[in-house]
PDB file of C-alpha atoms in Angstrom:
ATOM      1  CA  THR Z 469     172.560  89.874 -62.303  1.00  0.00           C
ATOM      2  CA  LYS Z 470     170.916  89.729 -65.357  1.00  0.00           C
ATOM      3  CA  ARG Z 471     167.122  90.559 -65.854  1.00  0.00           C
ATOM      4  CA  PHE Z 472     164.534  90.069 -67.898  1.00  0.00           C
ATOM      5  CA  SER Z 473     164.750  92.967 -71.011  1.00  0.00           C
ATOM      6  CA  LEU Z 474     162.245  92.154 -75.031  1.00  0.00           C
ATOM      7  CA  ALA Z 475     165.816  92.755 -76.273  1.00  0.00           C
ATOM      8  CA  SER Z 476     166.834  89.377 -75.293  1.00  0.00           C
ATOM      9  CA  PRO Z 477     166.476  85.940 -76.670  1.00  0.00           C
ATOM     10  CA  PRO Z 478     162.933  84.449 -76.408  1.00  0.00           C
ATOM     11  CA  LEU Z 479     164.530  81.804 -74.654  1.00  0.00           C
ATOM     12  CA  GLN Z 480     164.380  84.329 -71.461  1.00  0.00           C
ATOM     13  CA  SER Z 481     161.584  84.677 -71.234  1.00  0.00           C
ATOM     14  CA  GLY Z 482     159.491  82.185 -70.366  1.00  0.00           C
ATOM     15  CA  PHE Z 483     158.433  80.923 -73.454  1.00  0.00           C
ATOM     16  CA  GLN Z 484     159.805  76.831 -74.632  1.00  0.00           C
ATOM     17  CA  LEU Z 485     159.356  75.021 -77.246  1.00  0.00           C
ATOM     18  CA  ARG Z 486     157.486  71.683 -76.158  1.00  0.00           C
ATOM     19  CA  PRO Z 487     157.523  68.348 -77.339  1.00  0.00           C
ATOM     20  CA  GLU Z 488     154.338  67.419 -79.590  1.00  0.00           C
ATOM     21  CA  PRO Z 489     151.888  65.117 -77.895  1.00  0.00           C
ATOM     22  CA  THR Z 490     151.993  61.825 -77.794  1.00  0.00           C
ATOM     23  CA  ASN Z 491     148.450  61.618 -78.132  1.00  0.00           C
ATOM     24  CA  GLY Z 492     146.737  61.772 -80.718  1.00  0.00           C
ATOM     25  CA  GLU Z 493     146.421  64.598 -80.036  1.00  0.00           C
ATOM     26  CA  LYS Z 494     147.204  67.558 -82.374  1.00  0.00           C
ATOM     27  CA  PRO Z 495     148.086  70.843 -80.864  1.00  0.00           C
ATOM     28  CA  THR Z 496     146.528  73.920 -82.635  1.00  0.00           C
ATOM     29  CA  ALA Z 497     148.363  77.267 -82.915  1.00  0.00           C
ATOM     30  CA  LEU Z 498     146.203  79.405 -79.957  1.00  0.00           C
ATOM     31  CA  ARG Z 499     145.620  76.427 -77.496  1.00  0.00           C
ATOM     32  CA  GLU Z 500     149.560  76.809 -77.312  1.00  0.00           C
ATOM     33  CA  LEU Z 501     149.326  80.103 -77.639  1.00  0.00           C
ATOM     34  CA  SER Z 502     147.335  80.021 -74.260  1.00  0.00           C
ATOM     35  CA  GLN Z 503     149.082  77.513 -72.369  1.00  0.00           C
ATOM     36  CA  GLU Z 504     152.238  80.398 -72.611  1.00  0.00           C
ATOM     37  CA  THR Z 505     149.228  82.970 -71.048  1.00  0.00           C
ATOM     38  CA  ILE Z 506     148.900  80.961 -68.320  1.00  0.00           C
ATOM     39  CA  CYS Z 507     150.491  81.676 -64.573  1.00  0.00           C
ATOM     40  CA  PRO Z 508     152.038  78.253 -62.210  1.00  0.00           C
ATOM     41  CA  LEU Z 509     150.939  79.946 -59.186  1.00  0.00           C
ATOM     42  CA  CYS Z 510     148.113  80.044 -59.867  1.00  0.00           C
ATOM     43  CA  LEU Z 511     147.269  78.307 -62.907  1.00  0.00           C
ATOM     44  CA  ASP Z 512     145.113  81.807 -64.830  1.00  0.00           C
ATOM     45  CA  PHE Z 513     145.455  83.944 -66.855  1.00  0.00           C
ATOM     46  CA  PHE Z 514     148.486  86.746 -66.151  1.00  0.00           C
ATOM     47  CA  LYS Z 515     147.961  89.218 -64.169  1.00  0.00           C
ATOM     48  CA  GLN Z 516     149.870  92.435 -64.138  1.00  0.00           C
ATOM     49  CA  PRO Z 517     152.573  89.970 -65.502  1.00  0.00           C
ATOM     50  CA  MET Z 518     156.458  90.175 -64.013  1.00  0.00           C
ATOM     51  CA  SER Z 519     160.150  88.793 -65.523  1.00  0.00           C
ATOM     52  CA  LEU Z 520     161.946  87.369 -62.751  1.00  0.00           C
ATOM     53  CA  SER Z 521     166.118  87.353 -63.564  1.00  0.00           C
ATOM     54  CA  CYS Z 522     165.909  83.799 -64.611  1.00  0.00           C
ATOM     55  CA  GLY Z 523     163.436  84.755 -67.674  1.00  0.00           C
ATOM     56  CA  HIS Z 524     159.876  82.885 -65.869  1.00  0.00           C
ATOM     57  CA  ASN Z 525     157.130  85.547 -65.617  1.00  0.00           C
ATOM     58  CA  PHE Z 526     155.111  85.053 -62.456  1.00  0.00           C
ATOM     59  CA  CYS Z 527     151.114  87.453 -62.394  1.00  0.00           C
ATOM     60  CA  ARG Z 528     152.687  90.354 -59.895  1.00  0.00           C
ATOM     61  CA  ASP Z 529     150.532  89.786 -56.526  1.00  0.00           C
ATOM     62  CA  CYS Z 530     151.740  86.032 -57.049  1.00  0.00           C
ATOM     63  CA  LEU Z 531     155.430  87.116 -55.936  1.00  0.00           C
ATOM     64  CA  ALA Z 532     154.716  89.697 -53.763  1.00  0.00           C
ATOM     65  CA  GLN Z 533     153.592  86.237 -51.997  1.00  0.00           C
ATOM     66  CA  LEU Z 534     156.211  84.631 -51.696  1.00  0.00           C
ATOM     67  CA  GLY Z 535     158.397  87.073 -49.895  1.00  0.00           C
ATOM     68  CA  ALA Z 536     162.192  89.110 -49.713  1.00  0.00           C
ATOM     69  CA  GLU Z 537     164.004  86.675 -50.763  1.00  0.00           C
ATOM     70  CA  VAL Z 538     163.628  83.326 -52.301  1.00  0.00           C
ATOM     71  CA  SER Z 539     164.557  80.510 -55.513  1.00  0.00           C
ATOM     72  CA  CYS Z 540     162.261  80.591 -58.770  1.00  0.00           C
ATOM     73  CA  PRO Z 541     159.699  78.007 -58.551  1.00  0.00           C
ATOM     74  CA  GLN Z 542     160.257  76.957 -61.893  1.00  0.00           C
ATOM     75  CA  CYS Z 543     164.162  76.619 -61.761  1.00  0.00           C
ATOM     76  CA  ARG Z 544     164.744  76.612 -58.204  1.00  0.00           C
ATOM     77  CA  ALA Z 545     167.526  80.208 -59.229  1.00  0.00           C
ATOM     78  CA  LYS Z 546     167.976  81.968 -55.608  1.00  0.00           C
ATOM     79  CA  VAL Z 547     165.881  85.458 -57.475  1.00  0.00           C
ATOM     80  CA  GLU Z 548     164.653  88.509 -55.604  1.00  0.00           C
ATOM     81  CA  PRO Z 549     160.818  89.239 -56.469  1.00  0.00           C
ATOM     82  CA  SER Z 550     161.742  92.832 -55.266  1.00  0.00           C
ATOM     83  CA  SER Z 551     164.426  92.702 -58.722  1.00  0.00           C
ATOM     84  CA  ALA Z 552     161.652  92.350 -61.035  1.00  0.00           C
ATOM     85  CA  CYS Z 553     160.442  93.606 -63.975  1.00  0.00           C
ATOM     86  CA  PRO Z 554     157.010  94.085 -65.352  1.00  0.00           C
ATOM     87  CA  ASN Z 555     157.371  92.376 -68.851  1.00  0.00           C
ATOM     88  CA  ARG Z 556     154.780  93.886 -70.810  1.00  0.00           C
ATOM     89  CA  ALA Z 557     155.111  92.079 -74.307  1.00  0.00           C
ATOM     90  CA  LEU Z 558     153.933  88.849 -71.901  1.00  0.00           C
ATOM     91  CA  ALA Z 559     151.234  91.065 -70.532  1.00  0.00           C
ATOM     92  CA  ASN Z 560     149.877  92.399 -75.034  1.00  0.00           C
ATOM     93  CA  MET Z 561     149.832  89.115 -75.349  1.00  0.00           C
ATOM     94  CA  VAL Z 562     147.024  87.553 -72.647  1.00  0.00           C
ATOM     95  CA  CYS Z 563     144.568  90.625 -74.154  1.00  0.00           C
ATOM     96  CA  LEU Z 564     145.825  89.549 -77.401  1.00  0.00           C
ATOM     97  CA  VAL Z 565     145.224  85.406 -76.980  1.00  0.00           C
ATOM     98  CA  LYS Z 566     141.209  86.496 -74.642  1.00  0.00           C
ATOM     99  CA  ARG Z 567     140.055  88.486 -77.499  1.00  0.00           C
ATOM    100  CA  LEU Z 568     140.865  85.523 -79.946  1.00  0.00           C
ATOM    101  CA  GLN Z 569     138.874  83.378 -77.164  1.00  0.00           C
ATOM    102  CA  GLY Z 570     136.713  85.244 -77.409  1.00  0.00           C
ATOM    103  CA  LYS Z 571     136.457  85.002 -81.339  1.00  0.00           C
ATOM    104  CA  LEU Z 572     136.603  81.755 -81.342  1.00  0.00           C
ATOM    105  CA  TRP Z 573     133.354  80.787 -79.072  1.00  0.00           C
ATOM    106  CA  THR Z 574     131.331  83.131 -81.464  1.00  0.00           C
ATOM    107  CA  LEU Z 575     132.039  80.773 -84.385  1.00  0.00           C
ATOM    108  CA  LEU Z 576     132.186  77.877 -82.226  1.00  0.00           C
ATOM    109  CA  GLU Z 577     127.952  79.073 -81.483  1.00  0.00           C
ATOM    110  CA  LYS Z 578     127.078  80.511 -85.127  1.00  0.00           C
ATOM    111  CA  ASN Z 579     128.505  76.396 -86.623  1.00  0.00           C
ATOM    112  CA  ALA Z 580     126.603  75.129 -84.142  1.00  0.00           C
ATOM    113  CA  SER Z 581     123.557  77.770 -84.074  1.00  0.00           C
ATOM    114  CA  VAL Z 582     124.645  76.432 -88.576  1.00  0.00           C
ATOM    115  CA  ARG Z 583     124.565  72.611 -87.711  1.00  0.00           C
ATOM    116  CA  GLN Z 584     121.007  72.969 -86.228  1.00  0.00           C
ATOM    117  CA  ILE Z 585     119.272  74.314 -88.781  1.00  0.00           C
ATOM    118  CA  VAL Z 586     121.317  71.678 -91.341  1.00  0.00           C
ATOM    119  CA  ASP Z 587     120.820  68.046 -91.863  1.00  0.00           C
ATOM    120  CA  ILE Z 588     117.034  68.451 -89.814  1.00  0.00           C
ATOM    121  CA  TYR Z 589     114.946  67.390 -93.156  1.00  0.00           C
ATOM    122  CA  VAL Z 590     114.519  63.843 -93.678  1.00  0.00           C
ATOM    123  CA  THR Z 591     113.416  62.555 -96.187  1.00  0.00           C
ATOM    124  CA  LEU Z 592     112.845  59.302 -96.823  1.00  0.00           C
ATOM    125  CA  ASN Z 593     114.807  55.982 -99.490  1.00  0.00           C
ATOM    126  CA  GLY Z 594     112.263  54.100-100.079  1.00  0.00           C
ATOM    127  CA  SER Z 595     114.152  51.871-102.340  1.00  0.00           C
ATOM    128  CA  THR Z 596     114.152  50.275 -98.478  1.00  0.00           C
ATOM    129  CA  ALA Z 597     110.257  50.186 -98.086  1.00  0.00           C
ATOM    130  CA  HIS Z 598     108.129  47.227 -97.716  1.00  0.00           C
ATOM    131  CA  PRO Z 599     106.371  46.943-100.436  1.00  0.00           C
ATOM    132  CA  GLN Z 600     102.796  47.253 -98.611  1.00  0.00           C
ATOM    133  CA  LEU Z 601     103.810  51.101 -97.999  1.00  0.00           C
ATOM    134  CA  TRP Z 602     103.856  54.076 -99.500  1.00  0.00           C
ATOM    135  CA  CYS Z 603     106.060  56.052 -99.301  1.00  0.00           C
ATOM    136  CA  GLN Z 604     106.094  60.317-100.940  1.00  0.00           C
ATOM    137  CA  GLY Z 605     109.073  61.767-100.375  1.00  0.00           C
ATOM    138  CA  SER Z 606     108.616  62.980 -96.157  1.00  0.00           C
ATOM    139  CA  SER Z 607     106.138  60.779 -95.653  1.00  0.00           C
ATOM    140  CA  VAL Z 608     104.669  57.382 -94.833  1.00  0.00           C
ATOM    141  CA  THR Z 609     101.857  55.382 -94.483  1.00  0.00           C
ATOM    142  CA  TRP Z 610      99.861  51.503 -95.491  1.00  0.00           C
ATOM    143  CA  ALA Z 611      99.376  51.365 -99.573  1.00  0.00           C
ATOM    144  CA  ASN Z 612      95.964  49.502-101.292  1.00  0.00           C
ATOM    145  CA  ARG Z 613      97.768  46.425-101.763  1.00  0.00           C
ATOM    146  CA  TYR Z 614     101.216  45.425-101.719  1.00  0.00           C
ATOM    147  CA  GLN Z 615     102.938  46.852-104.643  1.00  0.00           C
ATOM    148  CA  ASP Z 616     105.837  45.737-107.035  1.00  0.00           C
ATOM    149  CA  CYS Z 617     108.723  46.492-106.170  1.00  0.00           C
ATOM    150  CA  PRO Z 618     111.712  44.927-106.955  1.00  0.00           C
ATOM    151  CA  ASP Z 619     113.753  42.714-104.556  1.00  0.00           C
ATOM    152  CA  VAL Z 620     116.552  44.582-103.678  1.00  0.00           C
ATOM    153  CA  PRO Z 621     118.723  43.959-101.010  1.00  0.00           C
ATOM    154  CA  GLY Z 622     119.103  46.783 -99.324  1.00  0.00           C
ATOM    155  CA  ARG Z 623     114.744  46.522 -98.647  1.00  0.00           C
ATOM    156  CA  PHE Z 624     112.220  45.043 -96.511  1.00  0.00           C
ATOM    157  CA  ASP Z 625     110.545  42.082 -97.463  1.00  0.00           C
ATOM    158  CA  GLN Z 626     108.941  40.796 -93.697  1.00  0.00           C
ATOM    159  CA  GLU Z 627     108.431  44.477 -91.795  1.00  0.00           C
ATOM    160  CA  PHE Z 628     106.694  46.973 -92.545  1.00  0.00           C
ATOM    161  CA  CYS Z 629     109.574  49.927 -92.522  1.00  0.00           C
ATOM    162  CA  VAL Z 630     111.377  51.768 -94.397  1.00  0.00           C
ATOM    163  CA  LEU Z 631     114.508  54.263 -93.798  1.00  0.00           C
ATOM    164  CA  GLY Z 632     115.013  57.540 -94.084  1.00  0.00           C
ATOM    165  CA  SER Z 633     117.687  58.734 -97.180  1.00  0.00           C
ATOM    166  CA  GLU Z 634     119.972  60.682 -94.400  1.00  0.00           C
ATOM    167  CA  GLY Z 635     123.099  59.415 -92.757  1.00  0.00           C
ATOM    168  CA  PHE Z 636     125.547  60.455 -90.312  1.00  0.00           C
ATOM    169  CA  THR Z 637     128.460  59.256 -88.259  1.00  0.00           C
ATOM    170  CA  THR Z 638     128.869  62.785 -86.350  1.00  0.00           C
ATOM    171  CA  GLY Z 639     127.815  65.084 -85.274  1.00  0.00           C
ATOM    172  CA  TRP Z 640     123.811  66.118 -84.118  1.00  0.00           C
ATOM    173  CA  HIS Z 641     121.201  66.161 -85.855  1.00  0.00           C
ATOM    174  CA  TRP Z 642     117.526  66.495 -85.829  1.00  0.00           C
ATOM    175  CA  TRP Z 643     114.307  66.170 -87.340  1.00  0.00           C
ATOM    176  CA  GLU Z 644     110.014  67.014 -86.331  1.00  0.00           C
ATOM    177  CA  VAL Z 645     107.924  63.366 -86.976  1.00  0.00           C
ATOM    178  CA  SER Z 646     104.215  63.583 -86.940  1.00  0.00           C
ATOM    179  CA  VAL Z 647     101.728  61.040 -86.706  1.00  0.00           C
ATOM    180  CA  GLN Z 648      98.613  60.749 -88.770  1.00  0.00           C
ATOM    181  CA  GLY Z 649      95.289  59.180 -88.588  1.00  0.00           C
ATOM    182  CA  PRO Z 650      92.341  59.139 -91.197  1.00  0.00           C
ATOM    183  CA  TYR Z 651      91.964  62.839 -91.984  1.00  0.00           C
ATOM    184  CA  ASN Z 652      94.970  63.743 -89.867  1.00  0.00           C
ATOM    185  CA  PHE Z 653      93.034  62.864 -86.639  1.00  0.00           C
ATOM    186  CA  PRO Z 654      94.867  62.171 -83.769  1.00  0.00           C
ATOM    187  CA  VAL Z 655      96.414  57.961 -83.917  1.00  0.00           C
ATOM    188  CA  ARG Z 656      94.267  55.763 -81.725  1.00  0.00           C
ATOM    189  CA  GLY Z 657      93.747  52.316 -81.006  1.00  0.00           C
ATOM    190  CA  ARG Z 658      95.196  49.431 -81.795  1.00  0.00           C
ATOM    191  CA  ALA Z 659      97.419  51.762 -85.097  1.00  0.00           C
ATOM    192  CA  CYS Z 660     100.526  50.664 -83.995  1.00  0.00           C
ATOM    193  CA  TRP Z 661     104.028  52.349 -84.943  1.00  0.00           C
ATOM    194  CA  ALA Z 662     107.105  53.722 -84.036  1.00  0.00           C
ATOM    195  CA  ILE Z 663     110.301  56.356 -85.696  1.00  0.00           C
ATOM    196  CA  GLY Z 664     113.689  55.929 -84.048  1.00  0.00           C
ATOM    197  CA  VAL Z 665     117.737  55.672 -85.833  1.00  0.00           C
ATOM    198  CA  ALA Z 666     118.900  52.670 -86.895  1.00  0.00           C
ATOM    199  CA  LYS Z 667     122.102  51.359 -87.933  1.00  0.00           C
ATOM    200  CA  GLU Z 668     123.075  50.998 -92.273  1.00  0.00           C
ATOM    201  CA  SER Z 669     123.651  47.624 -91.402  1.00  0.00           C
ATOM    202  CA  ILE Z 670     120.333  45.994 -90.138  1.00  0.00           C
ATOM    203  CA  ARG Z 671     119.275  43.413 -91.064  1.00  0.00           C
ATOM    204  CA  ARG Z 672     115.987  43.698 -94.531  1.00  0.00           C
ATOM    205  CA  LYS Z 673     114.874  40.100 -95.287  1.00  0.00           C
ATOM    206  CA  GLY Z 674     112.705  38.059 -92.269  1.00  0.00           C
ATOM    207  CA  ARG Z 675     111.555  39.015 -88.667  1.00  0.00           C
ATOM    208  CA  PHE Z 676     113.647  40.670 -86.156  1.00  0.00           C
ATOM    209  CA  CYS Z 677     112.824  42.670 -83.032  1.00  0.00           C
ATOM    210  CA  LEU Z 678     113.099  46.534 -82.700  1.00  0.00           C
ATOM    211  CA  HIS Z 679     115.823  46.914 -79.798  1.00  0.00           C
ATOM    212  CA  PRO Z 680     118.768  48.166 -79.438  1.00  0.00           C
ATOM    213  CA  GLN Z 681     119.902  44.148 -80.341  1.00  0.00           C
ATOM    214  CA  GLU Z 682     119.052  44.903 -83.972  1.00  0.00           C
ATOM    215  CA  GLY Z 683     120.033  48.123 -84.307  1.00  0.00           C
ATOM    216  CA  ILE Z 684     117.119  49.936 -84.361  1.00  0.00           C
ATOM    217  CA  TRP Z 685     116.374  52.628 -81.498  1.00  0.00           C
ATOM    218  CA  ALA Z 686     113.011  53.321 -81.269  1.00  0.00           C
ATOM    219  CA  VAL Z 687     109.683  54.775 -79.442  1.00  0.00           C
ATOM    220  CA  GLY Z 688     106.316  54.691 -80.356  1.00  0.00           C
ATOM    221  CA  LYS Z 689     102.334  52.589 -80.358  1.00  0.00           C
ATOM    222  CA  SER Z 690     101.594  49.022 -78.909  1.00  0.00           C
ATOM    223  CA  ASN Z 691      99.434  47.460 -78.249  1.00  0.00           C
ATOM    224  CA  TYR Z 692      97.051  50.774 -77.317  1.00  0.00           C
ATOM    225  CA  GLU Z 693     100.447  51.844 -74.686  1.00  0.00           C
ATOM    226  CA  THR Z 694     103.026  54.264 -76.176  1.00  0.00           C
ATOM    227  CA  VAL Z 695     106.411  52.970 -75.620  1.00  0.00           C
ATOM    228  CA  ALA Z 696     109.908  53.023 -76.319  1.00  0.00           C
ATOM    229  CA  PHE Z 697     111.689  49.661 -77.886  1.00  0.00           C
ATOM    230  CA  GLY Z 698     113.826  48.575 -74.808  1.00  0.00           C
ATOM    231  CA  GLU Z 699     116.809  46.420 -74.269  1.00  0.00           C
ATOM    232  CA  VAL Z 700     115.210  43.536 -73.185  1.00  0.00           C
ATOM    233  CA  LYS Z 701     111.298  44.428 -73.323  1.00  0.00           C
ATOM    234  CA  LYS Z 702     109.415  46.943 -74.135  1.00  0.00           C
ATOM    235  CA  GLU Z 703     109.205  49.946 -72.099  1.00  0.00           C
ATOM    236  CA  TYR Z 704     105.615  51.850 -70.690  1.00  0.00           C
ATOM    237  CA  LEU Z 705     105.818  55.413 -71.446  1.00  0.00           C
ATOM    238  CA  GLY Z 706     102.007  56.256 -69.378  1.00  0.00           C
ATOM    239  CA  PHE Z 707     101.003  58.675 -71.682  1.00  0.00           C
ATOM    240  CA  GLN Z 708      97.674  58.559 -71.953  1.00  0.00           C
ATOM    241  CA  ALA Z 709      97.065  60.679 -74.523  1.00  0.00           C
ATOM    242  CA  PRO Z 710      98.792  59.725 -78.362  1.00  0.00           C
ATOM    243  CA  LEU Z 711     101.605  61.652 -79.769  1.00  0.00           C
ATOM    244  CA  GLN Z 712     100.723  64.164 -82.340  1.00  0.00           C
ATOM    245  CA  ARG Z 713     104.284  64.964 -82.615  1.00  0.00           C
ATOM    246  CA  LEU Z 714     107.802  64.059 -81.985  1.00  0.00           C
ATOM    247  CA  TRP Z 715     111.354  65.044 -81.932  1.00  0.00           C
ATOM    248  CA  VAL Z 716     114.185  63.246 -82.961  1.00  0.00           C
ATOM    249  CA  ARG Z 717     117.938  64.113 -81.082  1.00  0.00           C
ATOM    250  CA  LEU Z 718     120.590  62.268 -82.464  1.00  0.00           C
ATOM    251  CA  ASP Z 719     124.023  63.140 -80.664  1.00  0.00           C
ATOM    252  CA  CYS Z 720     126.603  61.019 -82.892  1.00  0.00           C
ATOM    253  CA  GLU Z 721     129.675  62.038 -80.663  1.00  0.00           C
ATOM    254  CA  ALA Z 722     128.250  61.099 -77.378  1.00  0.00           C
ATOM    255  CA  LYS Z 723     126.538  57.582 -78.947  1.00  0.00           C
ATOM    256  CA  GLU Z 724     123.059  58.691 -77.663  1.00  0.00           C
ATOM    257  CA  VAL Z 725     119.420  59.357 -79.397  1.00  0.00           C
ATOM    258  CA  GLN Z 726     117.233  61.422 -77.147  1.00  0.00           C
ATOM    259  CA  PHE Z 727     112.438  61.809 -78.043  1.00  0.00           C
ATOM    260  CA  LEU Z 728     110.687  64.786 -77.666  1.00  0.00           C
ATOM    261  CA  ASP Z 729     107.434  65.218 -77.288  1.00  0.00           C
ATOM    262  CA  ALA Z 730     106.628  68.323 -79.670  1.00  0.00           C
ATOM    263  CA  GLU Z 731     103.810  69.256 -77.701  1.00  0.00           C
ATOM    264  CA  MET Z 732     105.157  69.081 -74.420  1.00  0.00           C
ATOM    265  CA  GLN Z 733     108.386  70.504 -75.636  1.00  0.00           C
ATOM    266  CA  ASP Z 734     109.650  67.554 -73.000  1.00  0.00           C
ATOM    267  CA  SER Z 735     111.560  64.522 -73.150  1.00  0.00           C
ATOM    268  CA  LEU Z 736     110.162  61.066 -74.129  1.00  0.00           C
ATOM    269  CA  TYR Z 737     112.705  58.811 -73.721  1.00  0.00           C
ATOM    270  CA  THR Z 738     116.363  58.003 -73.897  1.00  0.00           C
ATOM    271  CA  PHE Z 739     118.202  55.916 -75.584  1.00  0.00           C
ATOM    272  CA  GLN Z 740     122.751  55.148 -74.762  1.00  0.00           C
ATOM    273  CA  MET Z 741     123.725  53.414 -77.977  1.00  0.00           C
ATOM    274  CA  GLY Z 742     127.550  53.076 -77.017  1.00  0.00           C
ATOM    275  CA  PRO Z 743     126.950  49.628 -76.208  1.00  0.00           C
ATOM    276  CA  PHE Z 744     125.708  48.130 -79.375  1.00  0.00           C
ATOM    277  CA  LEU Z 745     128.318  50.542 -81.475  1.00  0.00           C
ATOM    278  CA  GLY Z 746     131.202  49.691 -80.402  1.00  0.00           C
ATOM    279  CA  GLU Z 747     134.195  52.157 -81.066  1.00  0.00           C
ATOM    280  CA  GLY Z 748     134.213  52.192 -84.998  1.00  0.00           C
ATOM    281  CA  ARG Z 749     131.646  55.238 -86.492  1.00  0.00           C
ATOM    282  CA  GLU Z 750     128.450  53.501 -88.742  1.00  0.00           C
ATOM    283  CA  THR Z 751     126.138  55.419 -90.230  1.00  0.00           C
ATOM    284  CA  LEU Z 752     123.003  55.745 -88.786  1.00  0.00           C
ATOM    285  CA  ARG Z 753     119.750  56.154 -90.708  1.00  0.00           C
ATOM    286  CA  PRO Z 754     116.412  57.825 -89.255  1.00  0.00           C
ATOM    287  CA  PHE Z 755     113.994  54.761 -88.789  1.00  0.00           C
ATOM    288  CA  PHE Z 756     110.243  54.442 -89.358  1.00  0.00           C
ATOM    289  CA  TYR Z 757     108.089  51.259 -88.576  1.00  0.00           C
ATOM    290  CA  LEU Z 758     103.657  50.961 -89.302  1.00  0.00           C
ATOM    291  CA  GLY Z 759     102.220  48.046 -87.855  1.00  0.00           C
ATOM    292  CA  ARG Z 760      98.752  49.156 -88.924  1.00  0.00           C
ATOM    293  CA  MET Z 761      96.665  50.506 -91.882  1.00  0.00           C
ATOM    294  CA  GLY Z 762      94.999  53.697 -90.932  1.00  0.00           C
ATOM    295  CA  VAL Z 763      99.106  55.421 -89.930  1.00  0.00           C
ATOM    296  CA  THR Z 764     100.484  57.962 -91.507  1.00  0.00           C
ATOM    297  CA  LEU Z 765     104.496  59.211 -90.549  1.00  0.00           C
ATOM    298  CA  GLN Z 766     105.111  62.267 -92.178  1.00  0.00           C
ATOM    299  CA  CYS Z 767     108.865  64.172 -91.580  1.00  0.00           C
ATOM    300  CA  GLU Z 768     108.932  68.121 -90.710  1.00  0.00           C
ATOM    301  CA  LYS Z 769     110.831  70.702 -90.826  1.00  0.00           C
ATOM    302  CA  TYR Z 770     112.316  71.421 -86.754  1.00  0.00           C
ATOM    303  CA  PRO Z 771     110.827  74.952 -85.883  1.00  0.00           C
ATOM    304  CA  SER Z 772     112.987  77.782 -85.582  1.00  0.00           C
ATOM    305  CA  LYS Z 773     112.855  78.838 -82.260  1.00  0.00           C
ATOM    306  CA  LEU Z 774     113.692  76.042 -80.705  1.00  0.00           C
ATOM    307  CA  ARG Z 775     117.022  75.004 -82.246  1.00  0.00           C
ATOM    308  CA  ALA Z 776     118.925  76.841 -79.548  1.00  0.00           C
ATOM    309  CA  ASN Z 777     117.329  74.045 -77.224  1.00  0.00           C
ATOM    310  CA  THR Z 778     119.411  70.490 -77.544  1.00  0.00           C
ATOM    311  CA  THR Z 779     119.611  69.603 -74.239  1.00  0.00           C
ATOM    312  CA  PRO Z 780     116.095  69.239 -72.467  1.00  0.00           C
ATOM    313  CA  ASN Z 781     115.995  67.226 -69.551  1.00  0.00           C
ATOM    314  CA  HIS Z 782     116.869  63.595 -69.664  1.00  0.00           C
ATOM    315  CA  HIS Z 783     113.475  61.551 -67.908  1.00  0.00           C
ATOM    316  CA  ASN Z 784     114.347  58.095 -69.303  1.00  0.00           C
ATOM    317  CA  VAL Z 785     117.768  56.773 -69.999  1.00  0.00           C
ATOM    318  CA  ALA Z 786     118.683  53.042 -71.405  1.00  0.00           C
TER     319      ALA Z 786
END
């Protein structure tokens, strides 16, 4: 009976060439290597791997449960579990894969940390701003007079809106917006404002409503109330105190945008954008709306102490 030997050809050690995936998924070297270090019986990493005379490998404890004389669970060849030999090469490979996976997760965590820092400081695209709005870098407020601006195709001419300069199609993006009244006091009364995200293709000319059908997902203040501008109607969020600082969390992969109260560090509302985005990856931009004088929206840098907290509780989902 032929036993496994380190000098045997690779295919006799149980390592078999796998066909290329047909579902469009690109294989990775680490993924394929990891598949070869999994015991087919317990579906976990090999522990004290043993090689049978047929060349297939199993954990030592898994073989002990097969009995005195059985057939190989993979090829059904008659084998004697007592004749199995330790596969030290495979054991070393398991240790290597575990180390590589640990290093990979460390790199992914570092990459996620960097990704959360990038693209979090929003500036405004003045060429999209309604002529009644005055934009300066990362802030927008009402101008004292109607400004003489060129009527370019990308400028809002009826709704008092402006878009951010940054466009997003992939990844996670955070930014902070402060809502200020005169002399930096909280905004009270009938002041009307909204912040959120919008599709690049939203209408710039004529009147429209702030809701997902138009490609806008926003929360704000309307008629004394804090609201989410929902799919059918405004949804009142029930906040008595005026919001002063908000965080916007855009997850392009999950196709959702979440709004959080930065003062209370709590979730306000979450929109699921998938039904209105389709299968493509349309560019999404920060969106700002001012309905009355006396309000300034200021984009701030996201506080570093909360960058790691990317999954707050969802209170409302649309």
